[in-house]
């Protein structure tokens, strides 16, 4: 599945608990179609409405489908911190804006050693993308702010950002060795570099 620049990220969250439940069902033998049907019929992820349950289950199963099989298989053996990283990775594989934010902003903060993400830095990234991509250029100012807010919110839920006053402190991710090796084997070295903050 090809990652796209999409402002639809504003309507989703990390949904770690729900994504973990989705993978647990998959490991129990449920197919993606059956997981979506169970969400439609029984609201198994306990979203606030039938319509939201339907939309959200589609997002969760798209994330599951985007992950390499090896990563899906490894998921239950990982600690919670690395399971959250896999959850974020699934979003990175579907949304080009999130993927590039991680590589160009989060990774750079760790490499440079500053580890403080200021609003102006996030805004500068958005402005670059607006110059580079027609789809992002078409976003309104409000949409751009909401997209950045959603991305940073997900990173806070993952534990990679921590709000201090007017800035976000950037925390180092500690990627499980098994996960790192699996990502390399599946041609996801760029995503691994983004998560680890490495060249």
PDB file of C-alpha atoms in Angstrom:
ATOM      1  CA  UNK A   1       0.000   0.000   0.000  1.00  0.00           C
ATOM      2  CA  UNK A   2       1.447   3.344  -1.070  1.00  0.00           C
ATOM      3  CA  UNK A   3       1.642   6.021   1.606  1.00  0.00           C
ATOM      4  CA  UNK A   4      -0.151   9.260   0.770  1.00  0.00           C
ATOM      5  CA  UNK A   5      -0.204  12.808   2.040  1.00  0.00           C
ATOM      6  CA  UNK A   6      -3.578  12.897   3.730  1.00  0.00           C
ATOM      7  CA  UNK A   7      -5.245  15.384   6.028  1.00  0.00           C
ATOM      8  CA  UNK A   8      -7.474  12.501   7.130  1.00  0.00           C
ATOM      9  CA  UNK A   9      -4.961  11.967   9.917  1.00  0.00           C
ATOM     10  CA  UNK A  10      -6.883  14.656  11.835  1.00  0.00           C
ATOM     11  CA  UNK A  11      -9.790  12.248  12.344  1.00  0.00           C
ATOM     12  CA  UNK A  12      -7.726   9.446  13.895  1.00  0.00           C
ATOM     13  CA  UNK A  13      -5.536   8.984  16.935  1.00  0.00           C
ATOM     14  CA  UNK A  14      -2.852   6.488  17.849  1.00  0.00           C
ATOM     15  CA  UNK A  15      -5.573   4.151  19.208  1.00  0.00           C
ATOM     16  CA  UNK A  16      -2.949   1.879  20.738  1.00  0.00           C
ATOM     17  CA  UNK A  17      -5.379  -0.165  22.838  1.00  0.00           C
ATOM     18  CA  UNK A  18      -7.681  -0.683  19.880  1.00  0.00           C
ATOM     19  CA  UNK A  19      -4.821  -1.504  17.491  1.00  0.00           C
ATOM     20  CA  UNK A  20      -3.428  -4.026  19.951  1.00  0.00           C
ATOM     21  CA  UNK A  21      -6.876  -5.617  20.200  1.00  0.00           C
ATOM     22  CA  UNK A  22      -7.074  -5.705  16.400  1.00  0.00           C
ATOM     23  CA  UNK A  23      -3.766  -7.594  16.200  1.00  0.00           C
ATOM     24  CA  UNK A  24      -4.819  -9.955  18.981  1.00  0.00           C
ATOM     25  CA  UNK A  25      -7.945 -10.868  17.021  1.00  0.00           C
ATOM     26  CA  UNK A  26      -5.842 -11.377  13.899  1.00  0.00           C
ATOM     27  CA  UNK A  27      -3.502 -13.703  15.797  1.00  0.00           C
ATOM     28  CA  UNK A  28      -6.530 -15.622  17.064  1.00  0.00           C
ATOM     29  CA  UNK A  29      -7.457 -16.379  13.457  1.00  0.00           C
ATOM     30  CA  UNK A  30      -9.881 -13.582  12.584  1.00  0.00           C
ATOM     31  CA  UNK A  31      -9.503 -12.251   9.046  1.00  0.00           C
ATOM     32  CA  UNK A  32      -9.445  -8.531   8.324  1.00  0.00           C
ATOM     33  CA  UNK A  33     -12.953  -8.836   6.867  1.00  0.00           C
ATOM     34  CA  UNK A  34     -14.173 -10.567  10.039  1.00  0.00           C
ATOM     35  CA  UNK A  35     -12.593  -7.924  12.275  1.00  0.00           C
ATOM     36  CA  UNK A  36     -14.379  -5.165  10.343  1.00  0.00           C
ATOM     37  CA  UNK A  37     -17.654  -7.099  10.504  1.00  0.00           C
ATOM     38  CA  UNK A  38     -17.317  -7.628  14.259  1.00  0.00           C
ATOM     39  CA  UNK A  39     -16.749  -3.901  14.699  1.00  0.00           C
ATOM     40  CA  UNK A  40     -19.796  -3.111  12.553  1.00  0.00           C
ATOM     41  CA  UNK A  41     -22.042  -5.621  14.334  1.00  0.00           C
ATOM     42  CA  UNK A  42     -20.779  -5.522  17.915  1.00  0.00           C
ATOM     43  CA  UNK A  43     -18.659  -2.344  18.196  1.00  0.00           C
ATOM     44  CA  UNK A  44     -15.861  -4.491  19.626  1.00  0.00           C
ATOM     45  CA  UNK A  45     -13.489  -1.515  19.866  1.00  0.00           C
ATOM     46  CA  UNK A  46     -16.103   0.449  21.837  1.00  0.00           C
ATOM     47  CA  UNK A  47     -16.146   3.615  19.781  1.00  0.00           C
ATOM     48  CA  UNK A  48     -18.737   6.268  20.546  1.00  0.00           C
ATOM     49  CA  UNK A  49     -21.110   5.548  17.654  1.00  0.00           C
ATOM     50  CA  UNK A  50     -21.844   2.953  14.984  1.00  0.00           C
ATOM     51  CA  UNK A  51     -20.580   5.266  12.259  1.00  0.00           C
ATOM     52  CA  UNK A  52     -17.354   5.986  14.154  1.00  0.00           C
ATOM     53  CA  UNK A  53     -16.859   2.284  14.862  1.00  0.00           C
ATOM     54  CA  UNK A  54     -17.150   1.574  11.138  1.00  0.00           C
ATOM     55  CA  UNK A  55     -14.709   4.310  10.082  1.00  0.00           C
ATOM     56  CA  UNK A  56     -12.232   3.526  12.824  1.00  0.00           C
ATOM     57  CA  UNK A  57     -12.190  -0.219  12.221  1.00  0.00           C
ATOM     58  CA  UNK A  58     -11.358   0.464   8.571  1.00  0.00           C
ATOM     59  CA  UNK A  59      -8.424   2.597   9.675  1.00  0.00           C
ATOM     60  CA  UNK A  60      -7.206  -0.021  12.157  1.00  0.00           C
ATOM     61  CA  UNK A  61      -7.376  -2.857   9.633  1.00  0.00           C
ATOM     62  CA  UNK A  62      -5.643  -0.726   6.980  1.00  0.00           C
ATOM     63  CA  UNK A  63      -2.798  -0.223   9.441  1.00  0.00           C
ATOM     64  CA  UNK A  64      -2.646  -3.957  10.108  1.00  0.00           C
ATOM     65  CA  UNK A  65      -2.528  -4.696   6.380  1.00  0.00           C
ATOM     66  CA  UNK A  66       0.243  -2.122   5.870  1.00  0.00           C
ATOM     67  CA  UNK A  67       2.622  -3.863   8.288  1.00  0.00           C
ATOM     68  CA  UNK A  68       4.945  -6.621   7.048  1.00  0.00           C
ATOM     69  CA  UNK A  69       3.832 -10.074   8.191  1.00  0.00           C
ATOM     70  CA  UNK A  70       7.070 -10.480  10.170  1.00  0.00           C
ATOM     71  CA  UNK A  71       6.295  -7.381  12.231  1.00  0.00           C
ATOM     72  CA  UNK A  72       2.739  -8.565  12.872  1.00  0.00           C
ATOM     73  CA  UNK A  73       4.090 -11.925  14.047  1.00  0.00           C
ATOM     74  CA  UNK A  74       6.627 -10.274  16.359  1.00  0.00           C
ATOM     75  CA  UNK A  75       4.155  -7.811  17.895  1.00  0.00           C
ATOM     76  CA  UNK A  76       2.927  -9.976  20.837  1.00  0.00           C
ATOM     77  CA  UNK A  77       6.523 -10.641  21.960  1.00  0.00           C
ATOM     78  CA  UNK A  78       7.384  -6.936  22.245  1.00  0.00           C
ATOM     79  CA  UNK A  79       7.088  -4.753  25.343  1.00  0.00           C
ATOM     80  CA  UNK A  80       4.453  -2.020  25.451  1.00  0.00           C
ATOM     81  CA  UNK A  81       6.866   0.728  24.374  1.00  0.00           C
ATOM     82  CA  UNK A  82       7.833  -1.188  21.231  1.00  0.00           C
ATOM     83  CA  UNK A  83       4.230  -2.178  20.556  1.00  0.00           C
ATOM     84  CA  UNK A  84       3.440   1.543  20.553  1.00  0.00           C
ATOM     85  CA  UNK A  85       6.302   2.089  18.104  1.00  0.00           C
ATOM     86  CA  UNK A  86       4.808  -0.556  15.808  1.00  0.00           C
ATOM     87  CA  UNK A  87       1.443   1.185  16.096  1.00  0.00           C
ATOM     88  CA  UNK A  88       3.085   4.455  15.041  1.00  0.00           C
ATOM     89  CA  UNK A  89       4.972   2.623  12.276  1.00  0.00           C
ATOM     90  CA  UNK A  90       1.677   1.374  10.854  1.00  0.00           C
ATOM     91  CA  UNK A  91       0.550   4.995  10.544  1.00  0.00           C
ATOM     92  CA  UNK A  92       3.878   6.020   9.010  1.00  0.00           C
ATOM     93  CA  UNK A  93       3.423   3.382   6.312  1.00  0.00           C
ATOM     94  CA  UNK A  94       0.028   4.793   5.351  1.00  0.00           C
ATOM     95  CA  UNK A  95       0.608   8.528   5.704  1.00  0.00           C
ATOM     96  CA  UNK A  96       3.535  10.165   3.915  1.00  0.00           C
ATOM     97  CA  UNK A  97       3.276  13.348   5.989  1.00  0.00           C
ATOM     98  CA  UNK A  98       3.738  11.403   9.242  1.00  0.00           C
ATOM     99  CA  UNK A  99       6.527   9.327   7.706  1.00  0.00           C
ATOM    100  CA  UNK A 100       8.475  12.379   6.593  1.00  0.00           C
ATOM    101  CA  UNK A 101       7.813  14.260   9.835  1.00  0.00           C
ATOM    102  CA  UNK A 102       9.420  11.385  11.711  1.00  0.00           C
ATOM    103  CA  UNK A 103      12.418  11.274   9.382  1.00  0.00           C
ATOM    104  CA  UNK A 104      12.973  14.985   8.838  1.00  0.00           C
ATOM    105  CA  UNK A 105      11.922  16.426  12.199  1.00  0.00           C
ATOM    106  CA  UNK A 106      11.933  13.816  14.997  1.00  0.00           C
ATOM    107  CA  UNK A 107      15.091  12.091  13.712  1.00  0.00           C
ATOM    108  CA  UNK A 108      16.899  15.389  13.155  1.00  0.00           C
ATOM    109  CA  UNK A 109      16.143  16.533  16.713  1.00  0.00           C
ATOM    110  CA  UNK A 110      17.874  13.443  18.065  1.00  0.00           C
ATOM    111  CA  UNK A 111      20.824  13.632  15.668  1.00  0.00           C
ATOM    112  CA  UNK A 112      21.422  17.328  16.372  1.00  0.00           C
ATOM    113  CA  UNK A 113      21.084  16.722  20.100  1.00  0.00           C
ATOM    114  CA  UNK A 114      18.692  19.619  20.687  1.00  0.00           C
ATOM    115  CA  UNK A 115      15.786  17.353  21.653  1.00  0.00           C
ATOM    116  CA  UNK A 116      13.394  20.280  21.876  1.00  0.00           C
ATOM    117  CA  UNK A 117      10.704  20.568  19.223  1.00  0.00           C
ATOM    118  CA  UNK A 118       9.396  24.116  19.012  1.00  0.00           C
ATOM    119  CA  UNK A 119       6.231  25.083  17.151  1.00  0.00           C
ATOM    120  CA  UNK A 120       8.265  27.111  14.642  1.00  0.00           C
ATOM    121  CA  UNK A 121      10.214  23.988  13.660  1.00  0.00           C
ATOM    122  CA  UNK A 122       7.043  21.987  13.046  1.00  0.00           C
ATOM    123  CA  UNK A 123       5.590  24.908  11.096  1.00  0.00           C
ATOM    124  CA  UNK A 124       8.746  25.125   8.974  1.00  0.00           C
ATOM    125  CA  UNK A 125       8.339  21.454   8.076  1.00  0.00           C
ATOM    126  CA  UNK A 126       4.728  22.087   7.038  1.00  0.00           C
ATOM    127  CA  UNK A 127       5.775  25.025   4.880  1.00  0.00           C
ATOM    128  CA  UNK A 128       8.406  22.873   3.122  1.00  0.00           C
ATOM    129  CA  UNK A 129       5.819  20.236   2.334  1.00  0.00           C
ATOM    130  CA  UNK A 130       3.463  22.901   0.974  1.00  0.00           C
ATOM    131  CA  UNK A 131       6.190  23.962  -1.453  1.00  0.00           C
ATOM    132  CA  UNK A 132       7.055  20.375  -2.408  1.00  0.00           C
ATOM    133  CA  UNK A 133       3.588  18.869  -2.756  1.00  0.00           C
ATOM    134  CA  UNK A 134       0.456  20.200  -4.448  1.00  0.00           C
ATOM    135  CA  UNK A 135      -1.858  18.222  -2.182  1.00  0.00           C
ATOM    136  CA  UNK A 136      -0.341  19.693   0.980  1.00  0.00           C
ATOM    137  CA  UNK A 137      -0.264  23.138  -0.658  1.00  0.00           C
ATOM    138  CA  UNK A 138      -4.048  22.937  -1.039  1.00  0.00           C
ATOM    139  CA  UNK A 139      -4.584  22.542   2.706  1.00  0.00           C
ATOM    140  CA  UNK A 140      -6.000  25.573   4.486  1.00  0.00           C
ATOM    141  CA  UNK A 141      -4.007  27.130   7.314  1.00  0.00           C
ATOM    142  CA  UNK A 142      -6.424  25.566   9.793  1.00  0.00           C
ATOM    143  CA  UNK A 143      -6.054  22.119   8.225  1.00  0.00           C
ATOM    144  CA  UNK A 144      -2.272  22.366   8.401  1.00  0.00           C
ATOM    145  CA  UNK A 145      -2.429  23.254  12.094  1.00  0.00           C
ATOM    146  CA  UNK A 146      -4.799  20.376  12.783  1.00  0.00           C
ATOM    147  CA  UNK A 147      -2.579  17.894  10.918  1.00  0.00           C
ATOM    148  CA  UNK A 148       0.499  19.001  12.886  1.00  0.00           C
ATOM    149  CA  UNK A 149      -1.503  18.826  16.112  1.00  0.00           C
ATOM    150  CA  UNK A 150      -2.614  15.283  15.317  1.00  0.00           C
ATOM    151  CA  UNK A 151       0.910  14.130  14.474  1.00  0.00           C
ATOM    152  CA  UNK A 152       2.370  15.619  17.640  1.00  0.00           C
ATOM    153  CA  UNK A 153      -0.499  14.166  19.668  1.00  0.00           C
ATOM    154  CA  UNK A 154       0.310  10.696  18.369  1.00  0.00           C
ATOM    155  CA  UNK A 155       3.976  11.135  19.234  1.00  0.00           C
ATOM    156  CA  UNK A 156       3.010  12.177  22.763  1.00  0.00           C
ATOM    157  CA  UNK A 157       0.820   9.071  23.096  1.00  0.00           C
ATOM    158  CA  UNK A 158       3.745   6.959  21.881  1.00  0.00           C
ATOM    159  CA  UNK A 159       6.033   8.618  24.430  1.00  0.00           C
ATOM    160  CA  UNK A 160       8.318  10.188  21.841  1.00  0.00           C
ATOM    161  CA  UNK A 161       7.257  13.736  22.740  1.00  0.00           C
ATOM    162  CA  UNK A 162       6.597  15.213  26.173  1.00  0.00           C
ATOM    163  CA  UNK A 163       5.072  18.663  26.544  1.00  0.00           C
ATOM    164  CA  UNK A 164       6.966  21.182  28.709  1.00  0.00           C
ATOM    165  CA  UNK A 165       5.480  24.668  28.659  1.00  0.00           C
ATOM    166  CA  UNK A 166       5.516  25.943  25.079  1.00  0.00           C
ATOM    167  CA  UNK A 167       7.796  23.238  23.678  1.00  0.00           C
ATOM    168  CA  UNK A 168       7.885  19.489  23.279  1.00  0.00           C
ATOM    169  CA  UNK A 169      10.802  17.529  24.676  1.00  0.00           C
ATOM    170  CA  UNK A 170      11.908  14.825  22.235  1.00  0.00           C
ATOM    171  CA  UNK A 171      12.446  11.441  23.893  1.00  0.00           C
ATOM    172  CA  UNK A 172      14.700   8.745  22.457  1.00  0.00           C
ATOM    173  CA  UNK A 173      12.935   5.580  21.310  1.00  0.00           C
ATOM    174  CA  UNK A 174      14.585   2.343  22.385  1.00  0.00           C
ATOM    175  CA  UNK A 175      13.830  -0.056  19.561  1.00  0.00           C
ATOM    176  CA  UNK A 176      13.892  -3.749  20.444  1.00  0.00           C
ATOM    177  CA  UNK A 177      16.754  -5.481  18.630  1.00  0.00           C
ATOM    178  CA  UNK A 178      14.364  -8.047  17.144  1.00  0.00           C
ATOM    179  CA  UNK A 179      12.121  -5.307  15.790  1.00  0.00           C
ATOM    180  CA  UNK A 180      15.092  -3.420  14.358  1.00  0.00           C
ATOM    181  CA  UNK A 181      16.338  -6.540  12.566  1.00  0.00           C
ATOM    182  CA  UNK A 182      12.849  -7.276  11.234  1.00  0.00           C
ATOM    183  CA  UNK A 183      12.468  -3.762   9.853  1.00  0.00           C
ATOM    184  CA  UNK A 184      15.813  -3.999   8.052  1.00  0.00           C
ATOM    185  CA  UNK A 185      14.849  -7.392   6.598  1.00  0.00           C
ATOM    186  CA  UNK A 186      11.629  -5.842   5.274  1.00  0.00           C
ATOM    187  CA  UNK A 187      13.294  -2.849   3.590  1.00  0.00           C
ATOM    188  CA  UNK A 188      12.158  -0.414   6.260  1.00  0.00           C
ATOM    189  CA  UNK A 189      15.605   0.892   7.171  1.00  0.00           C
ATOM    190  CA  UNK A 190      14.504   4.488   6.620  1.00  0.00           C
ATOM    191  CA  UNK A 191      11.622   4.100   9.070  1.00  0.00           C
ATOM    192  CA  UNK A 192      13.989   2.431  11.541  1.00  0.00           C
ATOM    193  CA  UNK A 193      16.430   5.343  11.209  1.00  0.00           C
ATOM    194  CA  UNK A 194      13.565   7.745  11.870  1.00  0.00           C
ATOM    195  CA  UNK A 195      12.524   5.896  15.025  1.00  0.00           C
ATOM    196  CA  UNK A 196      16.071   5.519  16.310  1.00  0.00           C
ATOM    197  CA  UNK A 197      17.262   8.993  15.391  1.00  0.00           C
ATOM    198  CA  UNK A 198      20.197   7.664  13.377  1.00  0.00           C
ATOM    199  CA  UNK A 199      21.892   8.508  10.100  1.00  0.00           C
TER     200      UNK A 199
END
